CSV table of C-alpha atoms in Angstrom, one decimal:
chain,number,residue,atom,x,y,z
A,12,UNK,CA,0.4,28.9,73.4
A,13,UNK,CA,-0.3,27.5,70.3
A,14,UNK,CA,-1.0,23.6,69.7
A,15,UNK,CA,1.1,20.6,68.1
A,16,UNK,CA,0.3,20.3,64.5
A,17,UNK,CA,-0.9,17.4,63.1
A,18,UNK,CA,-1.3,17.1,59.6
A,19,UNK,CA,-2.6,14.7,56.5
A,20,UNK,CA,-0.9,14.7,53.0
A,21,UNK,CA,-3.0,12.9,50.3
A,22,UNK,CA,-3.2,13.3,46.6
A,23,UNK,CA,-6.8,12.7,46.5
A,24,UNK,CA,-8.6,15.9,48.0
A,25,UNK,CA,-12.0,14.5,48.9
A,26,UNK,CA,-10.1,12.0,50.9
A,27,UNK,CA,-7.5,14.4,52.7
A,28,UNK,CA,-10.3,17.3,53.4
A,29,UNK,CA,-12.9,14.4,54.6
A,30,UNK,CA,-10.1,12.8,57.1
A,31,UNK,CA,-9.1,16.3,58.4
A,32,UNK,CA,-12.7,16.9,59.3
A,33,UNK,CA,-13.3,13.7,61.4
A,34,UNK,CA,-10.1,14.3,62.8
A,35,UNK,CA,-11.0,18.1,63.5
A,36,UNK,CA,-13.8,16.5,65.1
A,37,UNK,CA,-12.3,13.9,67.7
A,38,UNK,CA,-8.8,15.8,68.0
A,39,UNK,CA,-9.5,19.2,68.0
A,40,UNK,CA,-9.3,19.6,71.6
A,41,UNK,CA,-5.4,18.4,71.6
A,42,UNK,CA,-4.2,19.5,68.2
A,43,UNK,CA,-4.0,22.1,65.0
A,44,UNK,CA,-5.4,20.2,61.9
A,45,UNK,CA,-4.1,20.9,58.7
A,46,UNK,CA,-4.9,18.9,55.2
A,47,UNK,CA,-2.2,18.9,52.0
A,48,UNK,CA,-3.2,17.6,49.0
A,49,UNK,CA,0.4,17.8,47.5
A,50,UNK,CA,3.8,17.8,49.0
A,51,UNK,CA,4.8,21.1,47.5
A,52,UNK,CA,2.1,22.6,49.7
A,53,UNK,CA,2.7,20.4,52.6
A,54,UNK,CA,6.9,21.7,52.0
A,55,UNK,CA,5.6,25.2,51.7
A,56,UNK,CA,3.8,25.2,55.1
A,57,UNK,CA,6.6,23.7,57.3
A,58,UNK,CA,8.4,26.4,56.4
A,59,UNK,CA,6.2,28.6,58.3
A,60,UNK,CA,5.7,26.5,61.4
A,61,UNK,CA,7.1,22.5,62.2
A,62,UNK,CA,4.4,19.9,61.9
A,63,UNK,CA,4.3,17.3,65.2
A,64,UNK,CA,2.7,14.2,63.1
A,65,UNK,CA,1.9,13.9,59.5
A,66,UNK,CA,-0.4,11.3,57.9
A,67,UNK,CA,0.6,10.5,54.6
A,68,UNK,CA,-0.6,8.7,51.8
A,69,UNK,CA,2.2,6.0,50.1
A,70,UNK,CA,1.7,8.0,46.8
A,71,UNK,CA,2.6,11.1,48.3
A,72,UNK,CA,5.4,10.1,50.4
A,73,UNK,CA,8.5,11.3,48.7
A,74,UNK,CA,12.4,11.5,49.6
A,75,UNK,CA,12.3,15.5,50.1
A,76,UNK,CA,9.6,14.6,53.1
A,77,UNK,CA,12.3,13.5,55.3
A,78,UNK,CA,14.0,16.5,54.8
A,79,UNK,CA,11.0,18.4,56.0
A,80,UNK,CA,10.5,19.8,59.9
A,81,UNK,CA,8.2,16.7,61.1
A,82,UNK,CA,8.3,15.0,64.1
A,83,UNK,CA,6.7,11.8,63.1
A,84,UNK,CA,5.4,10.2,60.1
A,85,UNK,CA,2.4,7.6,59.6
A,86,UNK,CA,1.9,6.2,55.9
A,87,UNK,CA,-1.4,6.0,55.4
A,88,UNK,CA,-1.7,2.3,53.4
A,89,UNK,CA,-3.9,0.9,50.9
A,90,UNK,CA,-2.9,-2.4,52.2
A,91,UNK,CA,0.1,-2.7,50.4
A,92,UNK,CA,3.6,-3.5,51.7
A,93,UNK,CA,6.3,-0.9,50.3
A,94,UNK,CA,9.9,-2.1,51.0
A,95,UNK,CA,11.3,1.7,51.3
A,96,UNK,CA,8.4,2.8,53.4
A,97,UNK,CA,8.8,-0.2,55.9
A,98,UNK,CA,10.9,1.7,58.9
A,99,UNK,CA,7.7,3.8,59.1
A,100,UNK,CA,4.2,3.0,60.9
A,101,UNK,CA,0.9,2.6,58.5
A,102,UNK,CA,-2.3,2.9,58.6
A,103,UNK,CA,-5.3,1.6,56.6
A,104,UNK,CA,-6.6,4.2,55.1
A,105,UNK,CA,-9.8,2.9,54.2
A,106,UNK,CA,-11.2,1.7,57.5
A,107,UNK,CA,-13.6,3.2,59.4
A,108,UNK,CA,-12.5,6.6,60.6
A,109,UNK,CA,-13.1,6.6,64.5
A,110,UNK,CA,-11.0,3.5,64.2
A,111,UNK,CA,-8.4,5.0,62.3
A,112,UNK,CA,-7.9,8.0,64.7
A,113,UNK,CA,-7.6,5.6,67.4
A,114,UNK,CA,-5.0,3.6,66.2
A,115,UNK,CA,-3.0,7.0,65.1
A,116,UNK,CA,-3.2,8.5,68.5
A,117,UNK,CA,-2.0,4.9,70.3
A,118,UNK,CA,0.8,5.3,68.3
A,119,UNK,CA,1.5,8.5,68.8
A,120,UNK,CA,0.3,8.4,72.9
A,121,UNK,CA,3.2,5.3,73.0
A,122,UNK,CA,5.8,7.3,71.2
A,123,UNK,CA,5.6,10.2,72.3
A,124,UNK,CA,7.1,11.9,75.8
A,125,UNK,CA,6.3,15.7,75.3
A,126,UNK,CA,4.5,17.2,78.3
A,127,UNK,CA,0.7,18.5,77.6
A,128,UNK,CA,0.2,21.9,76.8
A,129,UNK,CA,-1.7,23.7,79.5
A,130,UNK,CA,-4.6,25.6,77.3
A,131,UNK,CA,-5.1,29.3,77.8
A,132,UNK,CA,-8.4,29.5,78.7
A,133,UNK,CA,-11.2,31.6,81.5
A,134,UNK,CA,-12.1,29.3,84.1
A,135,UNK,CA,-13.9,26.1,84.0
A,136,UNK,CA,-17.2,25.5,85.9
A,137,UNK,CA,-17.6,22.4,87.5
A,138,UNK,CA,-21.4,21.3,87.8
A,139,UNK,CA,-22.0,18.7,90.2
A,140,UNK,CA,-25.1,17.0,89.9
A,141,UNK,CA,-25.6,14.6,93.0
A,142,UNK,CA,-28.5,13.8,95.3
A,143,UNK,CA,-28.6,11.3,98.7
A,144,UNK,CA,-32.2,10.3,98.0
A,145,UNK,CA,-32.8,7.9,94.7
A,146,UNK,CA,-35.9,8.4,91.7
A,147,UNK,CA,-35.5,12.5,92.1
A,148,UNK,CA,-34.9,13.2,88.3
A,149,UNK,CA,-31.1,13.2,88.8
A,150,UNK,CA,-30.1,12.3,85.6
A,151,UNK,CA,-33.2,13.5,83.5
A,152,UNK,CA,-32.0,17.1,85.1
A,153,UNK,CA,-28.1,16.2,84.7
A,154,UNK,CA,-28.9,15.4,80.8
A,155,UNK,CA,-31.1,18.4,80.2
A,156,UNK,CA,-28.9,20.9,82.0
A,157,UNK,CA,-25.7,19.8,79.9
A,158,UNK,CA,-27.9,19.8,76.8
A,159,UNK,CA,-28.9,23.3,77.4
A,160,UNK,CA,-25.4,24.5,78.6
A,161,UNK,CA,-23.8,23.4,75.6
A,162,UNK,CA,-25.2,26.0,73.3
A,163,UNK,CA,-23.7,28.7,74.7
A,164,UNK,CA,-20.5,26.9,76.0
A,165,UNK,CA,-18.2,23.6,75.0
A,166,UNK,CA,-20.0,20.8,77.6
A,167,UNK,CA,-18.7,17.7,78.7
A,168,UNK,CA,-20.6,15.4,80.3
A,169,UNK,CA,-20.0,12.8,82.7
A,170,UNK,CA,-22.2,9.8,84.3
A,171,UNK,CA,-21.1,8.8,87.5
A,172,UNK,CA,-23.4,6.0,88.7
A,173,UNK,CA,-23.1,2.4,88.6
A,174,UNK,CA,-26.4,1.5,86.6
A,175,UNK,CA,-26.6,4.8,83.6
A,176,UNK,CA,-28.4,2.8,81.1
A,177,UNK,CA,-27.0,4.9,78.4
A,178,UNK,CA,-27.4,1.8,75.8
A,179,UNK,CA,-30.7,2.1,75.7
A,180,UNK,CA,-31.3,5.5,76.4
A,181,UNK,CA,-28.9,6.7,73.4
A,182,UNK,CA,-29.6,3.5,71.3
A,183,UNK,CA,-25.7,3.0,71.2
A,184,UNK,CA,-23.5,-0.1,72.0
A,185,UNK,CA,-20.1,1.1,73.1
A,186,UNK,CA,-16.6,0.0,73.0
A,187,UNK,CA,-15.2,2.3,75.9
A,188,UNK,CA,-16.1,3.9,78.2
A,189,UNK,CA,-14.9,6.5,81.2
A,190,UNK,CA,-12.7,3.6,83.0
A,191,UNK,CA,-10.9,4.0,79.8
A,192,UNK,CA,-10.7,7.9,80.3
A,193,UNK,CA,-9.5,7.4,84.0
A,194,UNK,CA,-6.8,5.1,82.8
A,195,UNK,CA,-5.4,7.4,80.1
A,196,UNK,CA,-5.4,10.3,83.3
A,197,UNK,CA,-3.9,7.9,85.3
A,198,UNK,CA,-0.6,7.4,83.2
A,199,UNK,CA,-0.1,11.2,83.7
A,200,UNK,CA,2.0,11.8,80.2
A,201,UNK,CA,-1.0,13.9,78.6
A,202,UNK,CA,-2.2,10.5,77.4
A,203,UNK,CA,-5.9,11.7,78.3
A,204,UNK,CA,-6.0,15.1,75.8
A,205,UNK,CA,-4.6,13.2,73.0
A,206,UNK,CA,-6.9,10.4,73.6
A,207,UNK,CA,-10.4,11.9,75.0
A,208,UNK,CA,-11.6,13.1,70.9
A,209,UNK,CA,-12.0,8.9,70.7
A,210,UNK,CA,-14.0,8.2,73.5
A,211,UNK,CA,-16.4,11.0,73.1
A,212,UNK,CA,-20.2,10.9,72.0
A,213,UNK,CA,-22.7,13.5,71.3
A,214,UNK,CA,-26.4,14.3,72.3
A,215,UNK,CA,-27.5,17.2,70.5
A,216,UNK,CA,-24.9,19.6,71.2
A,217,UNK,CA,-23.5,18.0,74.3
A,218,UNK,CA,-20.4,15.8,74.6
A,219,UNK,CA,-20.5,12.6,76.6
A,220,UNK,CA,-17.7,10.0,77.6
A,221,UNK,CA,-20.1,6.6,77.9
A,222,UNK,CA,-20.4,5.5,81.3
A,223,UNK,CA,-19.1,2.5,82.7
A,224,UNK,CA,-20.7,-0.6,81.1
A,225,UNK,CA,-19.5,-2.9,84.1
A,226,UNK,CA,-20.5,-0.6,86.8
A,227,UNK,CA,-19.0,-2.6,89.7
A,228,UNK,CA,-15.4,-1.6,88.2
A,229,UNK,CA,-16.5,2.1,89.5
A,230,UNK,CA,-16.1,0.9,93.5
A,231,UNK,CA,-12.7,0.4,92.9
A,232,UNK,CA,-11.5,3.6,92.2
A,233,UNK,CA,-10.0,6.1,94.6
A,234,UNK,CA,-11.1,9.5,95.0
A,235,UNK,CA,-8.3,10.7,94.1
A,236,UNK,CA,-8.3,9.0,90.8
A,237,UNK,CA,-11.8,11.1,89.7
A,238,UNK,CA,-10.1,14.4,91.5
A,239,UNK,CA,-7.2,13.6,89.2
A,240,UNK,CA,-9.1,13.1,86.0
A,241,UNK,CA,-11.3,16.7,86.7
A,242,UNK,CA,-8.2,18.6,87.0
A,243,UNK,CA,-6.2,17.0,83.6
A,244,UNK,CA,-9.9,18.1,81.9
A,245,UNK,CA,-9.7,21.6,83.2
A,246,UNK,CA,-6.1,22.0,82.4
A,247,UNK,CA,-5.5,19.8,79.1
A,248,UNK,CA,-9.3,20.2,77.5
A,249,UNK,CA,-11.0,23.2,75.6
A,250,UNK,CA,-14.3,22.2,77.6
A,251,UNK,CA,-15.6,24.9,79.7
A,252,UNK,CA,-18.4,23.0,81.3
A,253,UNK,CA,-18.3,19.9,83.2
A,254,UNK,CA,-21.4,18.4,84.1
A,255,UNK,CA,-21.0,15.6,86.9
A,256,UNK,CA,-24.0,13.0,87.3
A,257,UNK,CA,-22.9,11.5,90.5
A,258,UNK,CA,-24.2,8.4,91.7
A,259,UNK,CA,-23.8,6.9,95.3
A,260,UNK,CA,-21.9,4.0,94.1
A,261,UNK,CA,-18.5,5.8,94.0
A,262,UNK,CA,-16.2,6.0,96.5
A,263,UNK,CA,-15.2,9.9,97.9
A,264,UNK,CA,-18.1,11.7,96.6
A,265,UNK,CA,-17.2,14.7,99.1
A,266,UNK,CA,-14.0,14.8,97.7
A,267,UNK,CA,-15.5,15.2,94.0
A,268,UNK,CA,-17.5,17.7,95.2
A,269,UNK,CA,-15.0,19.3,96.8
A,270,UNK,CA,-13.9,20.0,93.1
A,271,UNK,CA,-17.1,21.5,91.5
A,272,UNK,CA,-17.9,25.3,91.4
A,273,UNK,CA,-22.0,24.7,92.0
A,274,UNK,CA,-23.9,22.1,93.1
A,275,UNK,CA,-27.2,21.3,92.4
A,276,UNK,CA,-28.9,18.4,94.6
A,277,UNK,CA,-32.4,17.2,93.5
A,278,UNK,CA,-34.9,16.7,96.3
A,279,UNK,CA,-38.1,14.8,97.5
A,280,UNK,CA,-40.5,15.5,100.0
A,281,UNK,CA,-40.9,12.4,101.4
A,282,UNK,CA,-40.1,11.1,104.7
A,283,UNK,CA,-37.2,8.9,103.8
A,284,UNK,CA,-35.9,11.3,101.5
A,285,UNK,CA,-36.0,13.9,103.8
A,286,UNK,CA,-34.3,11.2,106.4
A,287,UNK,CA,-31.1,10.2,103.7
A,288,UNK,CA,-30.4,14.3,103.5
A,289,UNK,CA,-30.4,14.5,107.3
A,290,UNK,CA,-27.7,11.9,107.5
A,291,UNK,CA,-25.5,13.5,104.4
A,292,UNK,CA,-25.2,16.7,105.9
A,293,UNK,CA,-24.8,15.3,109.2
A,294,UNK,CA,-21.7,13.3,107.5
A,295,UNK,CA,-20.5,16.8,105.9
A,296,UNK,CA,-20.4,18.1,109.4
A,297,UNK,CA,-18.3,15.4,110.4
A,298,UNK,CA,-16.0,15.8,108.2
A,299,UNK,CA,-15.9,19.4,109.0
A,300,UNK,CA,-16.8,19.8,104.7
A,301,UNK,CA,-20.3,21.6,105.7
A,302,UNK,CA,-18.6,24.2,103.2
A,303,UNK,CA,-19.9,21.7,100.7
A,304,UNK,CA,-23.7,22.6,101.6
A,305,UNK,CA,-23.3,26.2,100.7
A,306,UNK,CA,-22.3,26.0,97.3
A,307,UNK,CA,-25.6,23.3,97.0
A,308,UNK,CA,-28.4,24.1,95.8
A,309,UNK,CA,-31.4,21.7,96.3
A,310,UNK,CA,-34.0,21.5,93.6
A,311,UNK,CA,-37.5,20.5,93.7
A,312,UNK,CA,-38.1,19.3,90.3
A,313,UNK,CA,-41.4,19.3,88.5
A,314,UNK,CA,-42.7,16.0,87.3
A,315,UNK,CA,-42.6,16.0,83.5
A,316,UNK,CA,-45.9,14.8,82.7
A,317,UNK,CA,-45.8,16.1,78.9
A,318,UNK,CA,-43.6,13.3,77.5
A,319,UNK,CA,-44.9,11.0,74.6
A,320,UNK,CA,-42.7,8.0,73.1
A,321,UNK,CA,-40.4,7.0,75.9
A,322,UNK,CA,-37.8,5.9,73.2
A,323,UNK,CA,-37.6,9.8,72.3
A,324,UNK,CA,-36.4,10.4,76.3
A,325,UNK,CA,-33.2,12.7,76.3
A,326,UNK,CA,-34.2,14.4,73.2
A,327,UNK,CA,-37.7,15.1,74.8
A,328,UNK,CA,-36.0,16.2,78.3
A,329,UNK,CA,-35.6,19.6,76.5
A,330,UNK,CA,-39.4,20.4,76.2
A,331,UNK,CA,-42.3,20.5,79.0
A,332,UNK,CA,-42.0,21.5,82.4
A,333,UNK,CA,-38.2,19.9,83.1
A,334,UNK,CA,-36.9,21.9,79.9
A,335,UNK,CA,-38.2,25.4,81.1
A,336,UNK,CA,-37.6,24.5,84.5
A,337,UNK,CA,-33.4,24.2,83.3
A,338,UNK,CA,-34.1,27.4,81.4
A,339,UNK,CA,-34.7,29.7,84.2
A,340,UNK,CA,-31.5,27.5,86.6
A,341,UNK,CA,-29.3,29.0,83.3
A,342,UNK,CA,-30.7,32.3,83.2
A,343,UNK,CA,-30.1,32.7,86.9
A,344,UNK,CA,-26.7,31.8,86.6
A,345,UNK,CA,-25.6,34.6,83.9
């Protein structure tokens, strides 16, 4: 089934080709992107196929565009105010782009009441990264699996734990973070595919929703909640790897794991360590979810020694021990 179009129409090409790109690049996942750098073109295309939203410069925006198969129109603005382009919605055109696509999509997210499409795609591995016992590499292995499995196939990855630390890890300072994501799943309109291409970052080839900055808010959501935002990802994204870093701080983490195809559950040799996976699989049991341990693999991971500036950390997580150690877990799974 083939995706909603949406499309920009500008007269200057550098600046039509440039938005489509960082659009291409957030948006992707939800629509077609086509650029236009005259309306004759832009004319000339619709009637080959309808376009669902068109960004358009004020220059551009003539009469015979009405006329045209669209479903909704955006006037990208130079900051002036246009008396016959008023019943539409605008658009500074010369603000930063990430902000720009997020205003377009709350506007279109808040107009709009299409269903979704549900992409045509194989099926989506799960990967759920989650260990009972604390300081086992969890996230070090989390980050350097998903870096790793996205070469070869489009990787989402998401933090689960209360204290990620990604600030300073990635050297970023974010403005949303997966709450947001859970919120746009919640409203269950398809709010979450149209709005996911804002939220995400990237390490390397690996894309990553931000974890939550006030990890407290994570206690208060259900399990159901996170079940329902892992199915609208398999259904409504083009990812075909999710990589769960699960902490203990949520609630339900059986019932998240419940969701994932493998499971891989870092260990330590210790005697408390040992004690804490006693008592996890003696809650599975309980539960009558033992089914849980057989799609878990526990992992004793190799201290990686071989690192030099810390500040370099994820980028590093690749090389050494821990990198080749991933290697083989990916080769295994082919």
């Amino acid at each position: 089934m083939k995706k909603n179009i949406l499309a920009v129409c500008d007269l200057e090409t550098s600046y039509a080709y440039n938005l489509m790109e960082s659009i291409y690049e957030k948006e992707g996942t939800a629509f077609e992107i086509q650029a236009f750098t005259s309306v004759k073109s832009l004319a000339a295309f619709t009637k080959e196929q309808p376009i669902e939203l068109l960004l358009i410069s004020a220059s551009a925006m003539h009469d015979s565009v009405k006329e045209l198969p669209i479903g909704k129109i955006m006037i990208l603005s130079e900051g002036e105010r246009i008396k016959e382009l008023s019943k539409y919605p605008c658009v500074y055109k010369y603000q930063a782009s990430d902000q720009l696509i997020r205003e377009v999509m709350d506007y279109y997210v808040q107009d709009q009441a299409a269903e979704p499409t549900v992409l045509l795609k194989k099926k989506v591995r799960v990967i759920g990264i989650y260990s009972p016992a604390g300081r086992c590499l969890k996230t070090s292995f989390a980050l350097a699996y998903g870096q790793l499995a996205a070469r070869e196939s489009h990787t989402l990855y998401l933090n689960l734990e209360e204290y990620a630390g990604f600030e300073s890890l990635m050297k970023e300072e974010y403005s949303a973070d997966i709450t947001d994501l859970l919120y746009f799943a919640k409203l269950g309109n398809g709010s979450l595919v149209y709005r996911i291409g804002s939220l995400v970052k990237q390490v390397g080839s690996l894309d990553y929703i931000p974890p939550a900055v006030m990890g407290e808010d994570l206690k208060e959501i259900k399990p159901g909640e996170w079940c329902g935002l892992i199915q609208e990802l398999k259904d409504y994204s083009s990812y075909d790897t999710l990589v769960l870093d699960i902490g203990n701080s949520v609630r339900g983490i059986p019932e998240i794991l419940k969701e994932c195809t493998m499971i891989y559950m870092p260990v330590r040799e210790d005697a408390v360590s040992i004690a804490k996976l006693r008592q996890y699989e003696k809650a599975l049991e309980q539960r009558n979810m033992g089914y849980i341990m057989e799609k878990t693999r526990k992992l004793k991971l190799p201290y990686h020694s071989s690192f030099g500036n810390k500040e370099d950390y994820v980028d590093q997580l690749l090389w050494g021990e821990l990198g080749d150690y991933v290697r083989g877990i990916l080769r295994e799974e082919e």
